[in-house]
């Protein structure tokens, strides 16, 4: 990523920076709840995923996830449309805590109603961006049955210090503070890098996913290609979704990280720019990174990104076999249309 872009983003974005410190478990403290928002009823909608032959649901059974699975595995299934809001009402809480080199670190929890002991997703935002660009992901993923922790990562300030490794460590600490037993790490851009670092070191990790994830390159004061020191240690399943190469995603320099993992599935979404992986994005990203000459519309791109990302999380969490089936069998129509390219 070009250093000028990073400096522009940092100057245009306002966020709290935290000082660096040693990574010690003694710095963890109890969580302070600051505000609790009302739980919003999430409507269940029906949409269309890539065309799949109709299924016989005469002998279906429901579970607490809200999915119905047939007892006969030989029947062809209609795959769930994960671009739509899921079956669960989502409750949110604003919290803060102390982690290494950062006191306090603020974060939001998104919890699905009716799910006991859900798998936890720790979600990282991009460099100089802030958690506000990922709130849509928190709501959406939680509606499908996982608990999402969305922190404001402390160590993305070019003035006071950039430390991707400490951001990864903080993500692990947050999962531990929140009592997570099974954790999925994910993130956008440099948040995807922090997620890879965290997943490589946390014994409780069950998977990782990247949204146009990047590695370090040509950033003043930051070691190049830090992610390569960690990606090879990831042995659990991984999913990567990338857009068109540009200065904003380091010319897709995060792709190599997934290639170093033992079990990774990666696709490229044609015409997707770096901002298409935020939810919501803003003019700061669009001013620097938006692709104005795209063949596919934003709506088409966002449907694909949302479907594949949610399917990846549902698969990693073990919520439904539909998640892995989307990646294994549900890409055909998108590949034929040219909007998706399978890379791994």
mmCIF file of C-alpha atoms in Angstrom:
data_model
loop_
_atom_site.group_PDB
_atom_site.id
_atom_site.type_symbol
_atom_site.label_atom_id
_atom_site.label_comp_id
_atom_site.label_asym_id
_atom_site.label_seq_id
_atom_site.Cartn_x
_atom_site.Cartn_y
_atom_site.Cartn_z
ATOM 1 C CA UNK A 1 0.000 0.000 0.000
ATOM 2 C CA UNK A 2 1.269 3.425 -0.855
ATOM 3 C CA UNK A 3 2.430 5.373 2.170
ATOM 4 C CA UNK A 4 0.786 8.579 0.854
ATOM 5 C CA UNK A 5 -2.640 6.870 0.920
ATOM 6 C CA UNK A 6 -2.057 5.638 4.455
ATOM 7 C CA UNK A 7 -1.089 9.127 5.606
ATOM 8 C CA UNK A 8 -4.144 10.641 3.868
ATOM 9 C CA UNK A 9 -6.443 8.126 5.556
ATOM 10 C CA UNK A 10 -4.923 8.737 8.956
ATOM 11 C CA UNK A 11 -5.270 12.515 8.576
ATOM 12 C CA UNK A 12 -8.903 12.256 7.401
ATOM 13 C CA UNK A 13 -9.970 9.709 9.997
ATOM 14 C CA UNK A 14 -10.334 10.415 13.689
ATOM 15 C CA UNK A 15 -9.681 7.631 16.142
ATOM 16 C CA UNK A 16 -8.093 7.070 19.488
ATOM 17 C CA UNK A 17 -4.538 5.831 19.571
ATOM 18 C CA UNK A 18 -3.105 3.775 22.393
ATOM 19 C CA UNK A 19 0.473 3.596 23.603
ATOM 20 C CA UNK A 20 2.490 0.461 23.068
ATOM 21 C CA UNK A 21 3.432 -1.841 25.874
ATOM 22 C CA UNK A 22 4.676 -5.297 26.636
ATOM 23 C CA UNK A 23 2.396 -8.203 25.986
ATOM 24 C CA UNK A 24 1.583 -9.588 29.413
ATOM 25 C CA UNK A 25 -1.437 -11.397 30.722
ATOM 26 C CA UNK A 26 -1.286 -9.327 33.900
ATOM 27 C CA UNK A 27 -2.527 -6.288 31.978
ATOM 28 C CA UNK A 28 -5.959 -7.816 31.397
ATOM 29 C CA UNK A 29 -8.777 -6.479 33.550
ATOM 30 C CA UNK A 30 -12.444 -7.137 33.829
ATOM 31 C CA UNK A 31 -14.838 -5.802 31.218
ATOM 32 C CA UNK A 32 -16.743 -2.575 31.855
ATOM 33 C CA UNK A 33 -20.187 -2.301 30.246
ATOM 34 C CA UNK A 34 -20.868 1.297 29.246
ATOM 35 C CA UNK A 35 -24.152 1.180 27.384
ATOM 36 C CA UNK A 36 -26.584 -1.470 26.292
ATOM 37 C CA UNK A 37 -28.741 -0.873 23.248
ATOM 38 C CA UNK A 38 -32.205 -2.280 22.729
ATOM 39 C CA UNK A 39 -32.327 -5.514 20.849
ATOM 40 C CA UNK A 40 -33.669 -5.083 17.374
ATOM 41 C CA UNK A 41 -35.925 -7.603 15.759
ATOM 42 C CA UNK A 42 -34.174 -8.847 12.638
ATOM 43 C CA UNK A 43 -36.639 -9.676 9.859
ATOM 44 C CA UNK A 44 -36.157 -12.890 7.981
ATOM 45 C CA UNK A 45 -36.121 -12.398 4.239
ATOM 46 C CA UNK A 46 -35.903 -14.776 1.361
ATOM 47 C CA UNK A 47 -33.536 -14.290 -1.533
ATOM 48 C CA UNK A 48 -31.914 -16.268 -4.267
ATOM 49 C CA UNK A 49 -28.461 -17.764 -4.218
ATOM 50 C CA UNK A 50 -26.937 -19.381 -7.340
ATOM 51 C CA UNK A 51 -29.480 -21.688 -8.997
ATOM 52 C CA UNK A 52 -29.682 -25.083 -7.277
ATOM 53 C CA UNK A 53 -32.266 -27.822 -7.995
ATOM 54 C CA UNK A 54 -35.222 -27.977 -5.601
ATOM 55 C CA UNK A 55 -34.992 -30.081 -2.470
ATOM 56 C CA UNK A 56 -37.472 -32.503 -0.885
ATOM 57 C CA UNK A 57 -38.152 -31.188 2.630
ATOM 58 C CA UNK A 58 -40.736 -33.775 3.646
ATOM 59 C CA UNK A 59 -38.509 -35.051 6.455
ATOM 60 C CA UNK A 60 -36.838 -31.935 7.773
ATOM 61 C CA UNK A 61 -35.730 -31.140 11.281
ATOM 62 C CA UNK A 62 -35.023 -27.777 12.888
ATOM 63 C CA UNK A 63 -32.348 -26.866 15.391
ATOM 64 C CA UNK A 64 -31.571 -23.754 17.436
ATOM 65 C CA UNK A 65 -29.638 -22.212 14.554
ATOM 66 C CA UNK A 66 -32.839 -21.713 12.585
ATOM 67 C CA UNK A 67 -31.813 -24.052 9.754
ATOM 68 C CA UNK A 68 -33.700 -27.068 8.497
ATOM 69 C CA UNK A 69 -31.656 -30.045 7.359
ATOM 70 C CA UNK A 70 -33.020 -33.092 5.579
ATOM 71 C CA UNK A 71 -32.383 -36.523 6.946
ATOM 72 C CA UNK A 72 -31.648 -37.905 3.470
ATOM 73 C CA UNK A 73 -28.226 -36.661 2.355
ATOM 74 C CA UNK A 74 -28.830 -37.960 -1.169
ATOM 75 C CA UNK A 75 -31.423 -35.232 -1.856
ATOM 76 C CA UNK A 76 -30.228 -32.098 -3.663
ATOM 77 C CA UNK A 77 -30.515 -29.062 -1.407
ATOM 78 C CA UNK A 78 -31.567 -25.513 -2.162
ATOM 79 C CA UNK A 79 -28.680 -23.569 -0.677
ATOM 80 C CA UNK A 80 -29.391 -20.865 1.857
ATOM 81 C CA UNK A 81 -29.122 -17.270 0.625
ATOM 82 C CA UNK A 82 -26.610 -15.880 3.106
ATOM 83 C CA UNK A 83 -26.793 -12.402 1.589
ATOM 84 C CA UNK A 84 -30.099 -11.988 3.427
ATOM 85 C CA UNK A 85 -30.494 -11.246 7.131
ATOM 86 C CA UNK A 86 -30.346 -14.460 9.172
ATOM 87 C CA UNK A 87 -33.034 -15.990 11.415
ATOM 88 C CA UNK A 88 -31.823 -14.559 14.735
ATOM 89 C CA UNK A 89 -32.609 -11.336 16.544
ATOM 90 C CA UNK A 90 -29.346 -9.593 17.437
ATOM 91 C CA UNK A 91 -28.592 -7.834 20.718
ATOM 92 C CA UNK A 92 -25.703 -5.358 20.965
ATOM 93 C CA UNK A 93 -23.616 -4.083 23.860
ATOM 94 C CA UNK A 94 -20.941 -1.381 23.950
ATOM 95 C CA UNK A 95 -18.057 -2.357 26.207
ATOM 96 C CA UNK A 96 -14.472 -1.500 27.093
ATOM 97 C CA UNK A 97 -11.560 -3.407 28.572
ATOM 98 C CA UNK A 98 -7.798 -3.334 29.002
ATOM 99 C CA UNK A 99 -5.478 -5.284 26.736
ATOM 100 C CA UNK A 100 -1.739 -5.130 26.136
ATOM 101 C CA UNK A 101 -0.637 -1.613 25.300
ATOM 102 C CA UNK A 102 -4.171 -0.271 25.235
ATOM 103 C CA UNK A 103 -6.363 0.989 28.061
ATOM 104 C CA UNK A 104 -9.160 1.155 27.409
ATOM 105 C CA UNK A 105 -9.999 -0.694 24.214
ATOM 106 C CA UNK A 106 -13.625 -0.148 23.221
ATOM 107 C CA UNK A 107 -15.611 -2.830 21.428
ATOM 108 C CA UNK A 108 -19.138 -3.881 20.559
ATOM 109 C CA UNK A 109 -20.645 -7.327 21.052
ATOM 110 C CA UNK A 110 -23.306 -8.675 18.688
ATOM 111 C CA UNK A 111 -25.131 -11.681 20.151
ATOM 112 C CA UNK A 112 -27.754 -13.897 18.451
ATOM 113 C CA UNK A 113 -30.835 -14.673 20.524
ATOM 114 C CA UNK A 114 -31.740 -18.312 21.057
ATOM 115 C CA UNK A 115 -28.232 -19.704 20.543
ATOM 116 C CA UNK A 116 -26.481 -21.212 23.542
ATOM 117 C CA UNK A 117 -22.667 -20.975 23.603
ATOM 118 C CA UNK A 118 -22.248 -19.574 20.085
ATOM 119 C CA UNK A 119 -18.897 -19.625 18.338
ATOM 120 C CA UNK A 120 -17.212 -16.218 18.609
ATOM 121 C CA UNK A 121 -15.990 -14.116 15.685
ATOM 122 C CA UNK A 122 -13.408 -11.422 16.458
ATOM 123 C CA UNK A 123 -13.547 -8.929 13.611
ATOM 124 C CA UNK A 124 -10.833 -6.417 12.693
ATOM 125 C CA UNK A 125 -11.231 -3.178 10.752
ATOM 126 C CA UNK A 126 -8.740 -1.739 8.287
ATOM 127 C CA UNK A 127 -5.750 0.523 8.854
ATOM 128 C CA UNK A 128 -6.801 3.985 10.000
ATOM 129 C CA UNK A 129 -10.486 3.182 9.518
ATOM 130 C CA UNK A 130 -12.252 2.362 12.773
ATOM 131 C CA UNK A 131 -14.908 -0.102 13.888
ATOM 132 C CA UNK A 132 -17.678 2.043 12.400
ATOM 133 C CA UNK A 133 -16.848 0.677 8.948
ATOM 134 C CA UNK A 134 -17.612 -2.900 10.064
ATOM 135 C CA UNK A 135 -20.820 -2.556 12.088
ATOM 136 C CA UNK A 136 -22.921 -3.926 9.237
ATOM 137 C CA UNK A 137 -20.823 -7.090 9.295
ATOM 138 C CA UNK A 138 -21.324 -7.442 13.046
ATOM 139 C CA UNK A 139 -25.115 -7.301 12.721
ATOM 140 C CA UNK A 140 -25.263 -9.526 9.665
ATOM 141 C CA UNK A 141 -22.963 -12.310 10.852
ATOM 142 C CA UNK A 142 -24.585 -12.435 14.300
ATOM 143 C CA UNK A 143 -28.008 -12.851 12.692
ATOM 144 C CA UNK A 144 -26.740 -16.196 11.369
ATOM 145 C CA UNK A 145 -25.894 -17.565 14.810
ATOM 146 C CA UNK A 146 -22.398 -16.444 15.854
ATOM 147 C CA UNK A 147 -21.366 -13.925 18.471
ATOM 148 C CA UNK A 148 -19.291 -11.085 17.007
ATOM 149 C CA UNK A 149 -16.756 -8.979 18.910
ATOM 150 C CA UNK A 150 -15.892 -5.783 17.029
ATOM 151 C CA UNK A 151 -13.057 -3.824 18.674
ATOM 152 C CA UNK A 152 -11.512 -0.501 17.782
ATOM 153 C CA UNK A 153 -7.945 -1.691 17.258
ATOM 154 C CA UNK A 154 -5.487 0.495 19.100
ATOM 155 C CA UNK A 155 -2.260 0.217 17.151
ATOM 156 C CA UNK A 156 -3.069 1.735 13.760
ATOM 157 C CA UNK A 157 -1.830 5.275 14.397
ATOM 158 C CA UNK A 158 1.029 6.315 12.158
ATOM 159 C CA UNK A 159 1.948 9.101 14.603
ATOM 160 C CA UNK A 160 2.026 7.122 17.862
ATOM 161 C CA UNK A 161 2.944 3.727 16.424
ATOM 162 C CA UNK A 162 1.752 1.007 14.054
ATOM 163 C CA UNK A 163 1.920 -2.515 15.454
ATOM 164 C CA UNK A 164 0.008 -5.177 13.522
ATOM 165 C CA UNK A 165 1.339 -7.951 15.724
ATOM 166 C CA UNK A 166 0.104 -6.263 18.877
ATOM 167 C CA UNK A 167 -3.303 -5.783 17.241
ATOM 168 C CA UNK A 168 -3.375 -9.538 16.642
ATOM 169 C CA UNK A 169 -2.392 -10.158 20.246
ATOM 170 C CA UNK A 170 -5.154 -7.812 21.423
ATOM 171 C CA UNK A 171 -7.718 -9.780 19.394
ATOM 172 C CA UNK A 172 -6.653 -12.973 21.179
ATOM 173 C CA UNK A 173 -6.836 -11.244 24.555
ATOM 174 C CA UNK A 174 -10.317 -9.924 23.801
ATOM 175 C CA UNK A 175 -11.553 -13.396 22.885
ATOM 176 C CA UNK A 176 -10.104 -14.709 26.160
ATOM 177 C CA UNK A 177 -11.642 -11.903 28.235
ATOM 178 C CA UNK A 178 -15.039 -12.648 26.681
ATOM 179 C CA UNK A 179 -14.676 -16.358 27.514
ATOM 180 C CA UNK A 180 -14.517 -17.627 23.949
ATOM 181 C CA UNK A 181 -13.752 -21.324 23.629
ATOM 182 C CA UNK A 182 -13.957 -21.537 19.833
ATOM 183 C CA UNK A 183 -12.891 -18.439 17.946
ATOM 184 C CA UNK A 184 -12.973 -17.384 14.313
ATOM 185 C CA UNK A 185 -10.732 -14.465 13.430
ATOM 186 C CA UNK A 186 -11.524 -12.237 10.479
ATOM 187 C CA UNK A 187 -11.010 -8.765 9.160
ATOM 188 C CA UNK A 188 -10.755 -6.275 6.355
ATOM 189 C CA UNK A 189 -7.453 -5.052 4.883
ATOM 190 C CA UNK A 190 -4.876 -4.756 7.702
ATOM 191 C CA UNK A 191 -7.556 -6.079 10.052
ATOM 192 C CA UNK A 192 -7.335 -9.276 8.017
ATOM 193 C CA UNK A 193 -3.585 -9.315 8.680
ATOM 194 C CA UNK A 194 -4.194 -8.933 12.423
ATOM 195 C CA UNK A 195 -6.720 -11.775 12.203
ATOM 196 C CA UNK A 196 -4.155 -14.030 10.526
ATOM 197 C CA UNK A 197 -1.598 -13.219 13.215
ATOM 198 C CA UNK A 198 -4.165 -13.963 15.940
ATOM 199 C CA UNK A 199 -5.386 -17.209 14.357
ATOM 200 C CA UNK A 200 -1.831 -18.497 14.020
ATOM 201 C CA UNK A 201 -1.203 -18.141 17.764
ATOM 202 C CA UNK A 202 -4.520 -18.916 19.475
ATOM 203 C CA UNK A 203 -5.037 -22.623 20.309
ATOM 204 C CA UNK A 204 -8.769 -21.899 20.478
ATOM 205 C CA UNK A 205 -8.945 -20.694 16.880
ATOM 206 C CA UNK A 206 -11.146 -22.754 14.550
ATOM 207 C CA UNK A 207 -10.665 -20.706 11.392
ATOM 208 C CA UNK A 208 -9.837 -17.403 9.756
ATOM 209 C CA UNK A 209 -11.294 -15.314 6.941
ATOM 210 C CA UNK A 210 -9.989 -12.272 5.138
ATOM 211 C CA UNK A 211 -11.893 -9.488 3.379
ATOM 212 C CA UNK A 212 -9.411 -8.080 0.845
ATOM 213 C CA UNK A 213 -6.737 -8.778 3.450
ATOM 214 C CA UNK A 214 -3.321 -7.177 3.030
ATOM 215 C CA UNK A 215 0.250 -7.660 4.187
ATOM 216 C CA UNK A 216 2.676 -4.915 5.161
ATOM 217 C CA UNK A 217 4.691 -3.306 2.378
ATOM 218 C CA UNK A 218 6.399 0.046 1.887
ATOM 219 C CA UNK A 219 5.012 1.598 5.066
ATOM 220 C CA UNK A 220 7.555 3.851 6.828
ATOM 221 C CA UNK A 221 8.717 2.337 10.096
ATOM 222 C CA UNK A 222 6.913 -0.976 9.541
ATOM 223 C CA UNK A 223 8.627 -4.223 8.568
ATOM 224 C CA UNK A 224 7.644 -5.525 5.131
ATOM 225 C CA UNK A 225 5.590 -8.718 4.790
ATOM 226 C CA UNK A 226 4.990 -9.403 8.468
ATOM 227 C CA UNK A 227 2.148 -11.772 7.624
ATOM 228 C CA UNK A 228 4.518 -14.271 6.039
ATOM 229 C CA UNK A 229 5.981 -14.951 9.465
ATOM 230 C CA UNK A 230 2.595 -16.234 10.694
ATOM 231 C CA UNK A 231 0.469 -17.511 7.802
ATOM 232 C CA UNK A 232 2.337 -20.810 7.473
ATOM 233 C CA UNK A 233 1.425 -21.717 11.059
ATOM 234 C CA UNK A 234 -2.302 -21.769 10.281
ATOM 235 C CA UNK A 235 -3.547 -25.338 9.811
ATOM 236 C CA UNK A 236 -7.292 -24.885 10.339
ATOM 237 C CA UNK A 237 -9.587 -23.890 7.437
ATOM 238 C CA UNK A 238 -9.209 -20.420 5.954
ATOM 239 C CA UNK A 239 -11.248 -18.388 3.479
ATOM 240 C CA UNK A 240 -10.139 -15.359 1.512
ATOM 241 C CA UNK A 241 -12.135 -12.983 -0.689
ATOM 242 C CA UNK A 242 -10.218 -10.340 -2.624
ATOM 243 C CA UNK A 243 -11.008 -7.562 -5.058
ATOM 244 C CA UNK A 244 -9.133 -6.075 -7.968
ATOM 245 C CA UNK A 245 -5.449 -5.336 -7.291
ATOM 246 C CA UNK A 246 -4.778 -1.694 -6.416
ATOM 247 C CA UNK A 247 -2.593 0.457 -4.214
ATOM 248 C CA UNK A 248 -5.334 0.281 -1.570
ATOM 249 C CA UNK A 249 -4.957 -3.494 -1.110
ATOM 250 C CA UNK A 250 -1.222 -3.623 -1.729
ATOM 251 C CA UNK A 251 -1.791 -5.004 -5.245
ATOM 252 C CA UNK A 252 -3.349 -8.094 -3.624
ATOM 253 C CA UNK A 253 -0.224 -8.830 -1.588
ATOM 254 C CA UNK A 254 -2.388 -10.676 0.959
ATOM 255 C CA UNK A 255 -3.014 -13.494 -1.506
ATOM 256 C CA UNK A 256 0.352 -15.070 -0.784
ATOM 257 C CA UNK A 257 -0.597 -15.443 2.872
ATOM 258 C CA UNK A 258 -3.527 -17.726 2.029
ATOM 259 C CA UNK A 259 -1.287 -19.679 -0.317
ATOM 260 C CA UNK A 260 0.952 -20.460 2.665
ATOM 261 C CA UNK A 261 -1.917 -21.979 4.655
ATOM 262 C CA UNK A 262 -2.637 -25.692 4.573
ATOM 263 C CA UNK A 263 -6.395 -25.502 3.940
ATOM 264 C CA UNK A 264 -7.421 -22.264 2.239
ATOM 265 C CA UNK A 265 -10.149 -21.384 -0.247
ATOM 266 C CA UNK A 266 -9.755 -18.070 -2.070
ATOM 267 C CA UNK A 267 -11.820 -16.242 -4.678
ATOM 268 C CA UNK A 268 -11.529 -12.917 -6.448
ATOM 269 C CA UNK A 269 -14.658 -10.814 -6.978
ATOM 270 C CA UNK A 270 -14.395 -9.086 -10.353
ATOM 271 C CA UNK A 271 -14.598 -5.269 -10.223
ATOM 272 C CA UNK A 272 -14.673 -5.247 -6.399
ATOM 273 C CA UNK A 273 -12.647 -2.382 -4.936
ATOM 274 C CA UNK A 274 -11.247 -2.120 -1.430
ATOM 275 C CA UNK A 275 -14.323 -0.253 -0.162
ATOM 276 C CA UNK A 276 -16.721 -3.032 -1.226
ATOM 277 C CA UNK A 277 -15.535 -5.119 1.735
ATOM 278 C CA UNK A 278 -16.536 -2.574 4.377
ATOM 279 C CA UNK A 279 -20.069 -2.308 5.728
ATOM 280 C CA UNK A 280 -20.727 0.558 5.709
ATOM 281 C CA UNK A 281 -17.965 2.286 3.786
ATOM 282 C CA UNK A 282 -17.577 6.069 3.559
ATOM 283 C CA UNK A 283 -16.318 8.866 1.331
ATOM 284 C CA UNK A 284 -12.783 8.587 2.753
ATOM 285 C CA UNK A 285 -12.366 5.122 1.262
ATOM 286 C CA UNK A 286 -14.355 5.858 -1.871
ATOM 287 C CA UNK A 287 -12.305 8.992 -2.614
ATOM 288 C CA UNK A 288 -9.085 6.987 -2.661
ATOM 289 C CA UNK A 289 -10.090 3.456 -3.605
ATOM 290 C CA UNK A 290 -13.397 3.318 -5.487
ATOM 291 C CA UNK A 291 -13.365 1.682 -8.932
ATOM 292 C CA UNK A 292 -15.484 3.967 -11.118
ATOM 293 C CA UNK A 293 -15.223 1.821 -14.269
ATOM 294 C CA UNK A 294 -16.734 -1.403 -13.000
ATOM 295 C CA UNK A 295 -18.736 -3.718 -15.290
ATOM 296 C CA UNK A 296 -20.667 -5.219 -12.378
ATOM 297 C CA UNK A 297 -22.830 -3.017 -10.158
ATOM 298 C CA UNK A 298 -22.157 -2.365 -6.471
ATOM 299 C CA UNK A 299 -25.335 -4.307 -5.658
ATOM 300 C CA UNK A 300 -24.114 -7.387 -7.534
ATOM 301 C CA UNK A 301 -20.672 -7.174 -5.957
ATOM 302 C CA UNK A 302 -22.021 -6.695 -2.437
ATOM 303 C CA UNK A 303 -24.365 -9.679 -2.769
ATOM 304 C CA UNK A 304 -21.459 -11.942 -3.716
ATOM 305 C CA UNK A 305 -19.139 -10.604 -1.000
ATOM 306 C CA UNK A 306 -21.812 -10.878 1.693
ATOM 307 C CA UNK A 307 -22.914 -14.367 0.631
ATOM 308 C CA UNK A 308 -19.412 -15.837 0.486
ATOM 309 C CA UNK A 309 -18.225 -14.174 3.700
ATOM 310 C CA UNK A 310 -21.244 -15.344 5.659
ATOM 311 C CA UNK A 311 -21.036 -18.821 4.161
ATOM 312 C CA UNK A 312 -17.387 -18.986 5.256
ATOM 313 C CA UNK A 313 -18.264 -18.040 8.844
ATOM 314 C CA UNK A 314 -21.219 -20.443 8.975
ATOM 315 C CA UNK A 315 -18.952 -23.224 7.698
ATOM 316 C CA UNK A 316 -16.158 -22.475 10.183
ATOM 317 C CA UNK A 317 -18.664 -22.280 13.051
ATOM 318 C CA UNK A 318 -20.223 -25.619 12.113
ATOM 319 C CA UNK A 319 -23.688 -24.057 11.972
ATOM 320 C CA UNK A 320 -24.772 -25.516 8.645
ATOM 321 C CA UNK A 321 -23.294 -27.592 5.837
ATOM 322 C CA UNK A 322 -24.745 -25.000 3.457
ATOM 323 C CA UNK A 323 -21.766 -22.766 4.217
ATOM 324 C CA UNK A 324 -19.200 -25.142 2.762
ATOM 325 C CA UNK A 325 -21.570 -26.219 -0.025
ATOM 326 C CA UNK A 326 -21.769 -22.607 -1.249
ATOM 327 C CA UNK A 327 -17.986 -22.574 -1.603
ATOM 328 C CA UNK A 328 -17.783 -26.119 -3.015
ATOM 329 C CA UNK A 329 -20.782 -26.243 -5.346
ATOM 330 C CA UNK A 330 -22.522 -22.864 -5.354
ATOM 331 C CA UNK A 331 -19.959 -20.837 -7.297
ATOM 332 C CA UNK A 332 -20.751 -22.222 -10.758
ATOM 333 C CA UNK A 333 -23.212 -19.550 -11.892
ATOM 334 C CA UNK A 334 -21.066 -16.707 -10.578
ATOM 335 C CA UNK A 335 -17.967 -18.131 -12.258
ATOM 336 C CA UNK A 336 -19.894 -18.496 -15.523
ATOM 337 C CA UNK A 337 -21.036 -14.870 -15.329
ATOM 338 C CA UNK A 338 -17.483 -13.715 -14.683
ATOM 339 C CA UNK A 339 -18.135 -12.006 -11.351
ATOM 340 C CA UNK A 340 -16.196 -14.673 -9.399
ATOM 341 C CA UNK A 341 -12.798 -16.225 -10.143
ATOM 342 C CA UNK A 342 -11.601 -19.196 -8.115
ATOM 343 C CA UNK A 343 -7.969 -18.715 -7.104
ATOM 344 C CA UNK A 344 -7.392 -21.635 -4.711
#
